[in-house]
Short mmCIF file of C-alpha atoms and ligand atoms in Angstrom, two decimals:
data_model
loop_
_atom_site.label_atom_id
_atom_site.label_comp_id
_atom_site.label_asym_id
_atom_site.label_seq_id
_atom_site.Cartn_x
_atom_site.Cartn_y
_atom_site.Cartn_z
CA UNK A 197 -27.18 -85.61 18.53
CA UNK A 198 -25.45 -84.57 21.92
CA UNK A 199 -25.35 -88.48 22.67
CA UNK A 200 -23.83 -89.42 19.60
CA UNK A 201 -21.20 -86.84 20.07
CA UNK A 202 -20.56 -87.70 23.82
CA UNK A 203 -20.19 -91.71 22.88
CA UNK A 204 -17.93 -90.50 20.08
CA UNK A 205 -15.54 -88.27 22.22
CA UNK A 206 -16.28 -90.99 25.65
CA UNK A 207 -15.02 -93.64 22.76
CA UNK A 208 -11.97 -91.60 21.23
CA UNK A 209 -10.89 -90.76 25.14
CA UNK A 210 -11.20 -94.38 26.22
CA UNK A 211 -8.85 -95.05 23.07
CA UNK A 212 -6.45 -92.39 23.74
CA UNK A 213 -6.44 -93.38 27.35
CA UNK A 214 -5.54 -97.00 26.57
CA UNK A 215 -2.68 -95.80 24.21
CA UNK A 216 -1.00 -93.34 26.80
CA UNK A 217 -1.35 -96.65 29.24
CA UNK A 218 0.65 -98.76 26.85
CA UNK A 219 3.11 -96.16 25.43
CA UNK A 220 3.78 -92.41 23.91
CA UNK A 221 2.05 -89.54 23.40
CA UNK A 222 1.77 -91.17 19.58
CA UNK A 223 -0.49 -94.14 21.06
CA UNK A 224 -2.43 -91.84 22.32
CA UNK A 225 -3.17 -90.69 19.09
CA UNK A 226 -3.64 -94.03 17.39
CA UNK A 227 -6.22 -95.18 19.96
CA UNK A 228 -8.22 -91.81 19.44
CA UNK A 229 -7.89 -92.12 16.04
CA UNK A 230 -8.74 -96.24 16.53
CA UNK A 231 -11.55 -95.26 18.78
CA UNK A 232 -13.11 -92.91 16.00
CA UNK A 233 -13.46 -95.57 13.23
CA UNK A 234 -14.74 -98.20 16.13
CA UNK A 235 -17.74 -95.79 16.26
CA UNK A 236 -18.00 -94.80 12.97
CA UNK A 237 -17.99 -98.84 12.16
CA UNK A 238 -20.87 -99.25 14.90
CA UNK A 239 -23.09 -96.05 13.54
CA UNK A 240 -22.61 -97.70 10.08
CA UNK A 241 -24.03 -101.17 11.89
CA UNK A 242 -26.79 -99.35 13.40
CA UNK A 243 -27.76 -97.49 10.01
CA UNK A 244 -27.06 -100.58 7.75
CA UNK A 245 -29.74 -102.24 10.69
CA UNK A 246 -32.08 -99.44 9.69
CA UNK A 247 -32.15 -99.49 6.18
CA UNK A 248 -32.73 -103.07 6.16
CA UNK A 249 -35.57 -102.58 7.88
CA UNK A 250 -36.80 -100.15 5.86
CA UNK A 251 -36.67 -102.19 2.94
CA UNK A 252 -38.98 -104.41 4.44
CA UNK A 253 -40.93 -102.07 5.89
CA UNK A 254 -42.83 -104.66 8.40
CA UNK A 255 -44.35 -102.48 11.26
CA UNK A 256 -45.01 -106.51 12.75
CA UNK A 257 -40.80 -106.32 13.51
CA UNK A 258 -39.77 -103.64 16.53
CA UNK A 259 -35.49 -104.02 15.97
CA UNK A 260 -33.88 -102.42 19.19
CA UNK A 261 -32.23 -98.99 18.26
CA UNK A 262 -30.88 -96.48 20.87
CA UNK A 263 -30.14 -92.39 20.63
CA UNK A 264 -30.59 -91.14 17.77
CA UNK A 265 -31.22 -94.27 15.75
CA UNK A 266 -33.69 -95.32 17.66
CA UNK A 267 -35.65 -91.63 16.66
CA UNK A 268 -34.80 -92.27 13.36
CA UNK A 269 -36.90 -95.85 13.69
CA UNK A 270 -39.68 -94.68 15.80
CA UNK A 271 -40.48 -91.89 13.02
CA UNK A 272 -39.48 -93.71 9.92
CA UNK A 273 -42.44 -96.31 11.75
CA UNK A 274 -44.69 -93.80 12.36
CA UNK A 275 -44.36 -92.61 8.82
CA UNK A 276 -44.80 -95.95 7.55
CA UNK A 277 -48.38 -96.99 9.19
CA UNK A 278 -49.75 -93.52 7.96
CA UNK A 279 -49.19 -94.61 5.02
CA UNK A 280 -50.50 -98.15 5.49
CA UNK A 281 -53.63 -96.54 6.67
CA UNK A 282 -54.18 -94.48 3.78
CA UNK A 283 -53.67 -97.00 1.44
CA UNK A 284 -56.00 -99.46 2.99
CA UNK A 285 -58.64 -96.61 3.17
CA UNK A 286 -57.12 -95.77 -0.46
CA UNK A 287 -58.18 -99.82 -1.12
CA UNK A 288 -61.21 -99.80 0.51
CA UNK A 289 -62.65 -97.14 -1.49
CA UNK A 290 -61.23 -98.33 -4.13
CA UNK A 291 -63.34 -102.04 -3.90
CA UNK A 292 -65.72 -100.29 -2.92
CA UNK A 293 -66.15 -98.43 -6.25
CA UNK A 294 -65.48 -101.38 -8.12
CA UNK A 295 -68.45 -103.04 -6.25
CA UNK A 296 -70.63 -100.30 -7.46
CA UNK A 297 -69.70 -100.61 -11.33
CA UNK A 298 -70.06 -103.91 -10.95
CA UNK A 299 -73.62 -103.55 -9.78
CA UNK A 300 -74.57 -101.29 -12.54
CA UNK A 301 -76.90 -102.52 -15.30
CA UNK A 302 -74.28 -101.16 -18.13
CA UNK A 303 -71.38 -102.72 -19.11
CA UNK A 304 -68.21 -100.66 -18.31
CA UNK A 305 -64.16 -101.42 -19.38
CA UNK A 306 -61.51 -99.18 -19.07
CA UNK A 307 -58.63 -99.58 -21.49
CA UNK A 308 -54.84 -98.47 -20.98
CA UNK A 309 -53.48 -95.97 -24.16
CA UNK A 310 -52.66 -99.01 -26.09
CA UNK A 311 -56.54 -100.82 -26.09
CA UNK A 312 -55.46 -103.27 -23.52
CA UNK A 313 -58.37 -104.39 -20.96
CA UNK A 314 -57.02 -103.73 -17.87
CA UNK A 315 -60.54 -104.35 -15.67
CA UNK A 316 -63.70 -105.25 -16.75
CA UNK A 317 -67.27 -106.10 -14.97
CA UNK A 318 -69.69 -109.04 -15.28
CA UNK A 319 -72.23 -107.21 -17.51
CA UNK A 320 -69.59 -106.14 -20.20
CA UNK A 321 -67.76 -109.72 -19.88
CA UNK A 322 -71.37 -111.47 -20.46
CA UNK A 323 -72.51 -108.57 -23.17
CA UNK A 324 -69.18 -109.14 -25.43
CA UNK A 325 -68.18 -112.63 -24.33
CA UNK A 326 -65.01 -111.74 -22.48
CA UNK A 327 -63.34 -112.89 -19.79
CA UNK A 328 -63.16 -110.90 -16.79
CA UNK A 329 -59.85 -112.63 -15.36
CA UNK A 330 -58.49 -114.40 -18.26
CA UNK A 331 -58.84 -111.56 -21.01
CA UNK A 332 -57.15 -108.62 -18.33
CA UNK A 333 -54.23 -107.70 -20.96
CA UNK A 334 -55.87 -108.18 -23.93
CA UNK A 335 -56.52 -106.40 -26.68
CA UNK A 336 -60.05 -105.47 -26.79
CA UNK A 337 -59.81 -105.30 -30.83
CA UNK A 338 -58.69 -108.87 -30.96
CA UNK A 339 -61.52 -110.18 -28.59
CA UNK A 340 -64.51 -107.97 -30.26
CA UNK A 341 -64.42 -109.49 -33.52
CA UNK A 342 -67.25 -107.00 -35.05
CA UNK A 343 -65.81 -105.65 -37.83
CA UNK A 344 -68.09 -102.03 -37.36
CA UNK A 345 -66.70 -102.33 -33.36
CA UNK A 346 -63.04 -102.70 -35.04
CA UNK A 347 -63.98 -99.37 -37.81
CA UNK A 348 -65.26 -97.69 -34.32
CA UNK A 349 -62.47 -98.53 -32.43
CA UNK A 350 -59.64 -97.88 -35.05
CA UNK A 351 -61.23 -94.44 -35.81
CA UNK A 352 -61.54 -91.70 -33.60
CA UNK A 353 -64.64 -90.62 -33.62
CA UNK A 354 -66.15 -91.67 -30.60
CA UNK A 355 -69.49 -88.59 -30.05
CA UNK A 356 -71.73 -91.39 -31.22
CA UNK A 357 -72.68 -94.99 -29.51
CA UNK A 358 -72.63 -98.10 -32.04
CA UNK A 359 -74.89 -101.03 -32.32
CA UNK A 360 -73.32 -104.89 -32.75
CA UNK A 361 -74.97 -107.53 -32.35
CA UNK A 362 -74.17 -109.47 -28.57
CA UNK A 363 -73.29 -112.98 -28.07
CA UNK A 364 -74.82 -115.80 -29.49
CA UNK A 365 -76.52 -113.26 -31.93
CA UNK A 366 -79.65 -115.07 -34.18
CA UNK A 367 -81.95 -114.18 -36.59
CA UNK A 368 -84.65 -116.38 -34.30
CA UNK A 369 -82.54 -114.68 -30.86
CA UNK A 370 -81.68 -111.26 -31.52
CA UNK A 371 -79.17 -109.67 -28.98
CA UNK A 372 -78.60 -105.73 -29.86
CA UNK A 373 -75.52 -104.20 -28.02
CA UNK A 374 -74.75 -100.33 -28.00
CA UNK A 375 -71.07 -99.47 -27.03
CA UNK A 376 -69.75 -95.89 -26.76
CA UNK A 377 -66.06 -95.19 -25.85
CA UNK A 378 -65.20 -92.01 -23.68
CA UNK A 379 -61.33 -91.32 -23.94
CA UNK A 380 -59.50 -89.88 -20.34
CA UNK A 381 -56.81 -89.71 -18.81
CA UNK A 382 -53.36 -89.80 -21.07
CA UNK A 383 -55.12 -91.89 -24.32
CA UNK A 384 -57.38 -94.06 -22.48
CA UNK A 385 -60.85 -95.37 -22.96
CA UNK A 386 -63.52 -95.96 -20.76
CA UNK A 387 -66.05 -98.36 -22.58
CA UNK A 388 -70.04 -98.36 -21.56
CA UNK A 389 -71.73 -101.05 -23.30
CA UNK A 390 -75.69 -101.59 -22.65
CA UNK A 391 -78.00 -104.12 -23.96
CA UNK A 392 -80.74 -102.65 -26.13
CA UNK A 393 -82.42 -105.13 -27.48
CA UNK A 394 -85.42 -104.93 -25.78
CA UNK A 395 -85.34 -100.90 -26.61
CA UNK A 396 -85.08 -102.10 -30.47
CA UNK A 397 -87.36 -104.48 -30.70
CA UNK A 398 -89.85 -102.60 -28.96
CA UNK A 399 -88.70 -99.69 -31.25
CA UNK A 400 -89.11 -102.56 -34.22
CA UNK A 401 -92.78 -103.35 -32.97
CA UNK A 402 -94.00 -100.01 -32.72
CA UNK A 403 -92.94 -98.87 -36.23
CA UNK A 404 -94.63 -102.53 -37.99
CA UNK A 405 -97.64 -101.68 -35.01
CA UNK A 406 -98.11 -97.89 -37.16
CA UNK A 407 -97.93 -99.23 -40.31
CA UNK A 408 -99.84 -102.06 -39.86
CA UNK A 409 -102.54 -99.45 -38.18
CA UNK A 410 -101.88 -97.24 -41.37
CA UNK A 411 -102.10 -100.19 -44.07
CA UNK A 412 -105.24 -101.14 -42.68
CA UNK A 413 -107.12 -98.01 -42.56
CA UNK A 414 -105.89 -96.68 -45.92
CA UNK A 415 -107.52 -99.16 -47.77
CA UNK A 416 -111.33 -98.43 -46.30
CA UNK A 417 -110.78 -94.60 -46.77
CA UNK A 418 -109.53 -95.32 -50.43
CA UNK A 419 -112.48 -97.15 -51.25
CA UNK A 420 -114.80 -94.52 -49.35
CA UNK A 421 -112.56 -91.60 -50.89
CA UNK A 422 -113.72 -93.09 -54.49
CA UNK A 423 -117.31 -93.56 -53.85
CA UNK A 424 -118.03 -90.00 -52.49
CA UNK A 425 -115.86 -88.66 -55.75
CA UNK A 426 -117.70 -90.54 -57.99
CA UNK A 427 -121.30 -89.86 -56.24
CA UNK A 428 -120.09 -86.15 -56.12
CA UNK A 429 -118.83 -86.09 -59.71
CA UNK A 430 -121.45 -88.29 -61.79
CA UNK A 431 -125.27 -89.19 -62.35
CA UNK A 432 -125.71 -92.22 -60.89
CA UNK A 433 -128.71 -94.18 -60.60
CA UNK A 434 -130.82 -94.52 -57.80
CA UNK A 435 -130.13 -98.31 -57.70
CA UNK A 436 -126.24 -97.73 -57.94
CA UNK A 437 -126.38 -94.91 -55.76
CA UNK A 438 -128.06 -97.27 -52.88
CA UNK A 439 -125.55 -100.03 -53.82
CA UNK A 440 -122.49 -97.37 -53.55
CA UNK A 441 -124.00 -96.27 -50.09
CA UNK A 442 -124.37 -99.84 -48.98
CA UNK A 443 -120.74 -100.45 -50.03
CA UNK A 444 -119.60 -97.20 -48.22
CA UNK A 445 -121.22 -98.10 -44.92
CA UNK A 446 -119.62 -101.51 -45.12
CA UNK A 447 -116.15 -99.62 -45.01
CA UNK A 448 -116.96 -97.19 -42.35
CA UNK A 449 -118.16 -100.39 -40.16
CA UNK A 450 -114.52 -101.59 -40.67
CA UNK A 451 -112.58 -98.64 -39.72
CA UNK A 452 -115.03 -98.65 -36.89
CA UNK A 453 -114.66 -101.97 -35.73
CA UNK A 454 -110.41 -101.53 -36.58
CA UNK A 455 -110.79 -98.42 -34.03
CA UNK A 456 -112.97 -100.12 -31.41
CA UNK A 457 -110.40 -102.86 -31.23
CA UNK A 458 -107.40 -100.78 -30.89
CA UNK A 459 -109.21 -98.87 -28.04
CA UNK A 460 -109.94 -101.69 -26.53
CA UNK A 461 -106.23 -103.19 -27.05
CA UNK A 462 -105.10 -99.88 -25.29
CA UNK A 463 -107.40 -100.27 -22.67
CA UNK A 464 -106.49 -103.68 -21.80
CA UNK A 465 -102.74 -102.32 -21.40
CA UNK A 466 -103.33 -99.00 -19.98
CA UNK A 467 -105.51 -100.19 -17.17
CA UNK A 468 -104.59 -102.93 -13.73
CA UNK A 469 -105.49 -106.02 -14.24
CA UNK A 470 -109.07 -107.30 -12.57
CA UNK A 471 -108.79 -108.44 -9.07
CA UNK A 472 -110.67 -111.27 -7.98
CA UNK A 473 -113.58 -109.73 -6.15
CA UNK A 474 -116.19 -110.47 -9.19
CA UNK A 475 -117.75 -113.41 -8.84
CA UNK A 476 -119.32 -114.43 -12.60
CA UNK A 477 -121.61 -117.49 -13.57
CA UNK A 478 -120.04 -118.91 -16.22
CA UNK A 479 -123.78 -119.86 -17.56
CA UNK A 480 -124.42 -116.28 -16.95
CA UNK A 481 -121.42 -115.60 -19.32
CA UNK A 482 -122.13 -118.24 -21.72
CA UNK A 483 -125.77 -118.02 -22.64
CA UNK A 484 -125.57 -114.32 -24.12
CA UNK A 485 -122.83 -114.72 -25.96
CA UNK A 486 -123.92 -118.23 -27.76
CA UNK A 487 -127.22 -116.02 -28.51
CA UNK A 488 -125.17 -114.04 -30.36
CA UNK A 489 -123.15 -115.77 -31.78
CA UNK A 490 -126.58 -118.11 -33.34
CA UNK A 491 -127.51 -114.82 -34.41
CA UNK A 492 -124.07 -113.68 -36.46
CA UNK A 493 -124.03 -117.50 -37.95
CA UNK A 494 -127.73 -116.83 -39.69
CA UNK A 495 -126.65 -113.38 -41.11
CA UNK A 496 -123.30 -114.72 -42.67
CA UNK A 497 -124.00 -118.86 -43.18
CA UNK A 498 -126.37 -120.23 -45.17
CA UNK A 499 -127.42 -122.69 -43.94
CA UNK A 500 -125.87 -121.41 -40.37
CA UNK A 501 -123.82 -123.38 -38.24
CA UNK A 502 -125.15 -126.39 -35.62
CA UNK A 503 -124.12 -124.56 -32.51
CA UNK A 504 -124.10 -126.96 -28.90
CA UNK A 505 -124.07 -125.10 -25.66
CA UNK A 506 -122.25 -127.79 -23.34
CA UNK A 507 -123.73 -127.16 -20.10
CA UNK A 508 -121.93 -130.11 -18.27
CA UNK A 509 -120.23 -128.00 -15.68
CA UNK A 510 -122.18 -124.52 -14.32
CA UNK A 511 -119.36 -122.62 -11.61
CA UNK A 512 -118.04 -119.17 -10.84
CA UNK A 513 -115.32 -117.32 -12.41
CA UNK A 514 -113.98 -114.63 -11.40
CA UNK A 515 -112.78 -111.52 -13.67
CA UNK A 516 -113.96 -108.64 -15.41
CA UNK A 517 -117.27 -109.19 -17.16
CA UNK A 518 -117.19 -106.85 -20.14
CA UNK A 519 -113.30 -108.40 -20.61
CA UNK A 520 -114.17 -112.44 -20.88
CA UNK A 521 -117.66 -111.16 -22.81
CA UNK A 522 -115.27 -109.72 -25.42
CA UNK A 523 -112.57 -112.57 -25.56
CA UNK A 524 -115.34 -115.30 -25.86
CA UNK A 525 -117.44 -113.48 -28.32
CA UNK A 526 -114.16 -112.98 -30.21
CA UNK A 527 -113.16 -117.30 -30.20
CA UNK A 528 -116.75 -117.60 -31.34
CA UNK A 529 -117.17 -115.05 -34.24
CA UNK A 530 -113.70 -116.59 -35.26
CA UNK A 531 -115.22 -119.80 -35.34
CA UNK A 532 -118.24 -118.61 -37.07
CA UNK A 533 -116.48 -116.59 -39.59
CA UNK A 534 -113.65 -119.45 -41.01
CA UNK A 535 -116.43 -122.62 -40.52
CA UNK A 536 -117.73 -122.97 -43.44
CA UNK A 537 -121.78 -123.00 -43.34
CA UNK A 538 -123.66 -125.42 -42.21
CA UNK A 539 -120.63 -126.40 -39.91
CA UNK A 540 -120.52 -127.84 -36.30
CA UNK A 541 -119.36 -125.43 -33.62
CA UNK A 542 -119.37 -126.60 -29.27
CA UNK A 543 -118.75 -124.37 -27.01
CA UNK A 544 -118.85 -124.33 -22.98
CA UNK A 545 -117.41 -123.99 -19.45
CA UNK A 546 -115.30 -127.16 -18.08
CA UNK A 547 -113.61 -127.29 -14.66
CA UNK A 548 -109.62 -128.53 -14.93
CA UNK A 549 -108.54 -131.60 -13.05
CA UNK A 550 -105.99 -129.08 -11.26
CA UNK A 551 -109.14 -126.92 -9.95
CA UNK A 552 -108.63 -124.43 -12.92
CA UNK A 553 -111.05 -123.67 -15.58
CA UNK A 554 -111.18 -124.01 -19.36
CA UNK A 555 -113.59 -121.69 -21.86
CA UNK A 556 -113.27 -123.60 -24.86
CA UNK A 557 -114.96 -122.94 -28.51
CA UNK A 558 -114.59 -126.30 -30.75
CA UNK A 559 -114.93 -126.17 -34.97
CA UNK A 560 -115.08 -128.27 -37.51
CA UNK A 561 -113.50 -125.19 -39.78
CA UNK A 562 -110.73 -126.04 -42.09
CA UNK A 563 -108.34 -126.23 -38.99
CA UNK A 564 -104.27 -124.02 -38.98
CA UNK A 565 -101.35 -125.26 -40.19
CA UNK A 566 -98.49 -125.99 -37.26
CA UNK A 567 -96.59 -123.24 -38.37
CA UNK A 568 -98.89 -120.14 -37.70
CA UNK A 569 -100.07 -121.56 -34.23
CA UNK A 570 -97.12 -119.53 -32.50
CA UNK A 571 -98.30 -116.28 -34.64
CA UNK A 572 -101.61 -116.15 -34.03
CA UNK A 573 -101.73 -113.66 -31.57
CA UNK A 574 -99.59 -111.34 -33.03
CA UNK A 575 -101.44 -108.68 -33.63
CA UNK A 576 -102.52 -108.41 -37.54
CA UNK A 577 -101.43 -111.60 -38.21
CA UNK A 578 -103.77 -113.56 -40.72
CA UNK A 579 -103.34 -117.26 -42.08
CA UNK A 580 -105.46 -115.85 -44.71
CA UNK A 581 -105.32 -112.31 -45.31
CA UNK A 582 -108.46 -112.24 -47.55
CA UNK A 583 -110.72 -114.59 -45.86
CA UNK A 584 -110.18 -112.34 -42.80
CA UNK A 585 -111.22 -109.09 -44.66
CA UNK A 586 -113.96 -110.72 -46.13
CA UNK A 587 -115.55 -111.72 -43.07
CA UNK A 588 -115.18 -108.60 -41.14
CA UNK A 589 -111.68 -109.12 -39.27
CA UNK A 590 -109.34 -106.95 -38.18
CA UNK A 591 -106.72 -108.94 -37.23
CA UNK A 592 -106.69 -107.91 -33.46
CA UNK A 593 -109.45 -110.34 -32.33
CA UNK A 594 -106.76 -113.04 -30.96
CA UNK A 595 -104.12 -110.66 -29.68
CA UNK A 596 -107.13 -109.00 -27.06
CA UNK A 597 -107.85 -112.88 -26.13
CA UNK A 598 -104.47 -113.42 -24.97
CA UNK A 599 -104.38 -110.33 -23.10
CA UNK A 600 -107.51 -111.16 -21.38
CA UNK A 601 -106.26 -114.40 -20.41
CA UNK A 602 -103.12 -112.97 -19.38
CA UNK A 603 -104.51 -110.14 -17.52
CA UNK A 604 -106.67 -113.03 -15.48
CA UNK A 605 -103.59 -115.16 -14.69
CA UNK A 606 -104.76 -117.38 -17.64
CA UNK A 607 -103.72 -118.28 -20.97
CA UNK A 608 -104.91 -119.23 -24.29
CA UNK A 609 -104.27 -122.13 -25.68
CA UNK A 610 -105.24 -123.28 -29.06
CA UNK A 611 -105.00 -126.54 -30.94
CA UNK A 612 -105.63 -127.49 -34.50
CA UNK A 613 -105.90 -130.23 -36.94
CA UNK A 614 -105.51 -129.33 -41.18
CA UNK A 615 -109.03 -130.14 -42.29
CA UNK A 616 -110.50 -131.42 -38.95
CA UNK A 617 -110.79 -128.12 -36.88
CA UNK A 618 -109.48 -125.79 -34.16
CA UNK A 619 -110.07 -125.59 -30.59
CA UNK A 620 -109.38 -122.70 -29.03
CA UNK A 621 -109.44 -122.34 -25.01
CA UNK A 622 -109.11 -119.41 -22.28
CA UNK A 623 -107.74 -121.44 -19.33
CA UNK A 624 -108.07 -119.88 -15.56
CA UNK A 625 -106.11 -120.87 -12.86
CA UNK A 626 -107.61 -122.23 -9.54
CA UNK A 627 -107.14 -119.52 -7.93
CA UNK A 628 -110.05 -117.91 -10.27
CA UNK A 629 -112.10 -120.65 -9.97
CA UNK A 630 -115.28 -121.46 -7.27
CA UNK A 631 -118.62 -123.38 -7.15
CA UNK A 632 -121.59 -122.10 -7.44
CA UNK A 633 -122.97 -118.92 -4.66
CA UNK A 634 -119.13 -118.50 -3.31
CA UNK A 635 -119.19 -116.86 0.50
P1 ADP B 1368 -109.12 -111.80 -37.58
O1 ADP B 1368 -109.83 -110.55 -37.26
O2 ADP B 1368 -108.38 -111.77 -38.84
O3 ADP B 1368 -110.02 -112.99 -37.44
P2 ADP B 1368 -107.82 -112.82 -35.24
O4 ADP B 1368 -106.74 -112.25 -34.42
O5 ADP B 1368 -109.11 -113.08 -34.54
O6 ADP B 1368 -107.98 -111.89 -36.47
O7 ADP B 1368 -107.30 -114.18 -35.83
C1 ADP B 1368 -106.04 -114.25 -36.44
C2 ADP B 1368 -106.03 -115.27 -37.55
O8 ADP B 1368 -106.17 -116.59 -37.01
C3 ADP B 1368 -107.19 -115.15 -38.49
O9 ADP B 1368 -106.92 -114.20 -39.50
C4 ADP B 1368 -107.33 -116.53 -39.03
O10 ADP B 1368 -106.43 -116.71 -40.11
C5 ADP B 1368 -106.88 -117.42 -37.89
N1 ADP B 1368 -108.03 -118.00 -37.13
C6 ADP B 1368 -108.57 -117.51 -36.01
N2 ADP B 1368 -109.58 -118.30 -35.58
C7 ADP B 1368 -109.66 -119.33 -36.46
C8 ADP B 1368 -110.48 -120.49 -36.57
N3 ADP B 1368 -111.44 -120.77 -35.67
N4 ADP B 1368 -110.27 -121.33 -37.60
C9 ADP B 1368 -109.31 -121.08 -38.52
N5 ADP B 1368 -108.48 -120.00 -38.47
C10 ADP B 1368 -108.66 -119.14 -37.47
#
């Protein structure tokens, strides 16, 4: 300040000075006052030099300023990186964040007050179809065409998530999306959207599982229900008694066998699947269970079925022994059970050309049309619902195979010609596979 002051009065001297040189007491007077708008003309420079500057604000550019100006600068500079720095840490954090709600499973959009997008991340754009340049701007009601998303969006209730149905939505691909909206700020929306279509399915599986579970055991327990009623309630015969006893065991053996299978169902999920340490000979696997399976066809055919053991190939598999028992007894009471008597039925061991191994079971049954191949293993799924009850199934015999296979890196595979036969398979992979006595 004391500098500006001294070149002001230095200035207005010099002036008055040169006026006294060159005439009166009055020129004197006109140079000071001359001398005072010279400086006020340069300090006006200076600060129009300053504010220029400062509407660029470029820290890069160092414009030489003396006295008091050149304060001014170094401050108004200092000033100016602080806040540089902040907001690059302020940016930092802020892509940063963005990163992180980009990584999340859920879909997330925030809207401004008037339902515009103003960011959204991948899983939201690929959930709803949006674009997560392009459709910044947008109206979220024009691009989510659902019309219960527009209802939701339109209304205000928002304490409750909705379900639409997700891009490229089909009866044959189902695609469930739940979106909630959480209002902030000064009227606007953050949107969470999450894909639960595995949840609903799941939920959708469990509920047809129960009453599948429930259909099936009601009707045994009706039938039982009746026979002890009537046994309790009339005078029967000793011949219908015994018959009504007979026809009572027969349902208790179902429930049984319904129960055993769903045990062993949840045992095959609950538990790890078998490592490879077992070492099994596949004769040693095959030979019991073709036993019994001779000795189910002569209880239930007449005349029973021409059963062939192929022994071509004898190896080890390895896998749990009570788990590829129960899958191969399983293809082979199938095949005993929809052959009609008197029948052919092969069954064996082969070794793969990739190294692998095959357990197949070939009829000559009446054979399944195209259509139910892919349903087979659902579980409770019949191609004929009667023939199946009839002949003692429960409808779970197929769905255990494939998880046996499954749970030995295998698969089943089954193939089928309308009035020639089936063939149904467990194949093993390599790694499962070794000749005979392995180290
Ligand atoms: P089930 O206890 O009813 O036999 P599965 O799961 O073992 O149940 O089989 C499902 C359905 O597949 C059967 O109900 C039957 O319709 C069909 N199926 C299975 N094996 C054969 C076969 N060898 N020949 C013809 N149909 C078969």
């Amino acid at each position: 300040m004391t500098q500006r002051l001294i070149e002001l009065l230095l200035l207005i001297a010099l002036a008055s000075a040169w006026g006294l040189q060159h005439g009166s007491a009055g020129w004197a007077v006109a140079g000071a006052l001359a001398g005072a708008v010279l400086w006020t003309l340069l300090d006006g420079l200076r600060a129009r030099r300053l504010l220029r500057w400062l509407n660029k604000a470029d820290t890069s550019q160092s414009p030489k300023f003396s006295g008091v100006w050149a304060e001014l600068f170094n401050r108004s500079k200092k000033v100016i990186k602080n806040l540089e720095r902040k907001i690059d840490s302020s940016n930092v954090r802020l892509a940063n964040f963005l990163a992180a709600i980009q990584a999340s499973p859920n879909g997330v959009i925030l809207l401004d007050a008037t339902g515009r997008i103003e960011w959204v991340n991948l899983t939201a754009a690929h959930q709803l179809g949006l674009d997560p340049q392009k459709d910044v701007g947008q109206y979220i009601q024009n691009l989510v065409r659902s019309p219960v998303f527009k209802d939701y969006f339109l209304g205000s209730d928002f304490s409750n998530a909705i379900l639409i149905g997700g891009i490229g939505a089909r009866p044959s691909v189902p695609s469930r999306i739940s979106v909630q909206i959480h209002p902030y700020g000064h009227k606007r929306k953050l949107m969470l959207s999450q894909d639960v279509t595995a949840v609903e399915l799941a939920d959708t599986m469990r509920r047809d599982f129960v009453a599948n579970v429930s259909h099936e055991i009601r009707t045994p327990l009706t039938v039982l229900s009746g026979f002890v009623e009537t046994l309790q309630n009339i005078p029967v015969t000793e011949t219908d008694r015994n018959l009504y006893l007979g026809m009572m065991s027969q349902q208790a053996q179902r429930m049984q066998m319904l129960v055993s299978d769903l045990l062993t169902l949840s045992r095959l999920e609950g538990s790890p699947a078998p490592g490879p340490g077992d070492w099994l000979n596949t004769d040693d696997l095959l030979s019991p269970a073709v036993q019994e399976t001779r000795a189910l066809s002569s209880v239930i055919a007449q005349p029973p079925h021409e059963i062939t053991q192929v022994t071509d190939a004898v190896f080890c598999v390895s896998g749990n022994k009570s788990e590829l028992h129960s899958a191969m007894s399983n293809l082979l009471s199938n095949a005993v059970r929809y052959t009609p008597p008197g029948g052919s039925i092969r069954t064996g061991w082969l070794l793969r050309p990739d190294g692998g191994a095959e357990f197949f079971v070939e009829d000559s049954g009446p054979g399944i049309a195209a259509e139910h191949l892919p349903r087979l293993t659902e579980r409770f799924y019949r191609v004929d619902r009667s023939r199946s009850r009839e002949s003692g199934g429960t409808g779970l015999g197929l769905a255990i195979v494939k998880h046996v296979a499954q749970r030995h890196g295998g698969q089943l595979e089954v193939k089928s010609t309308m009035g020639k036969g089936s063939t149904f398979s467990i194949v093993l992979p390599p790694s499962r596979v070794q000749p005979i006595n392995p180290p």
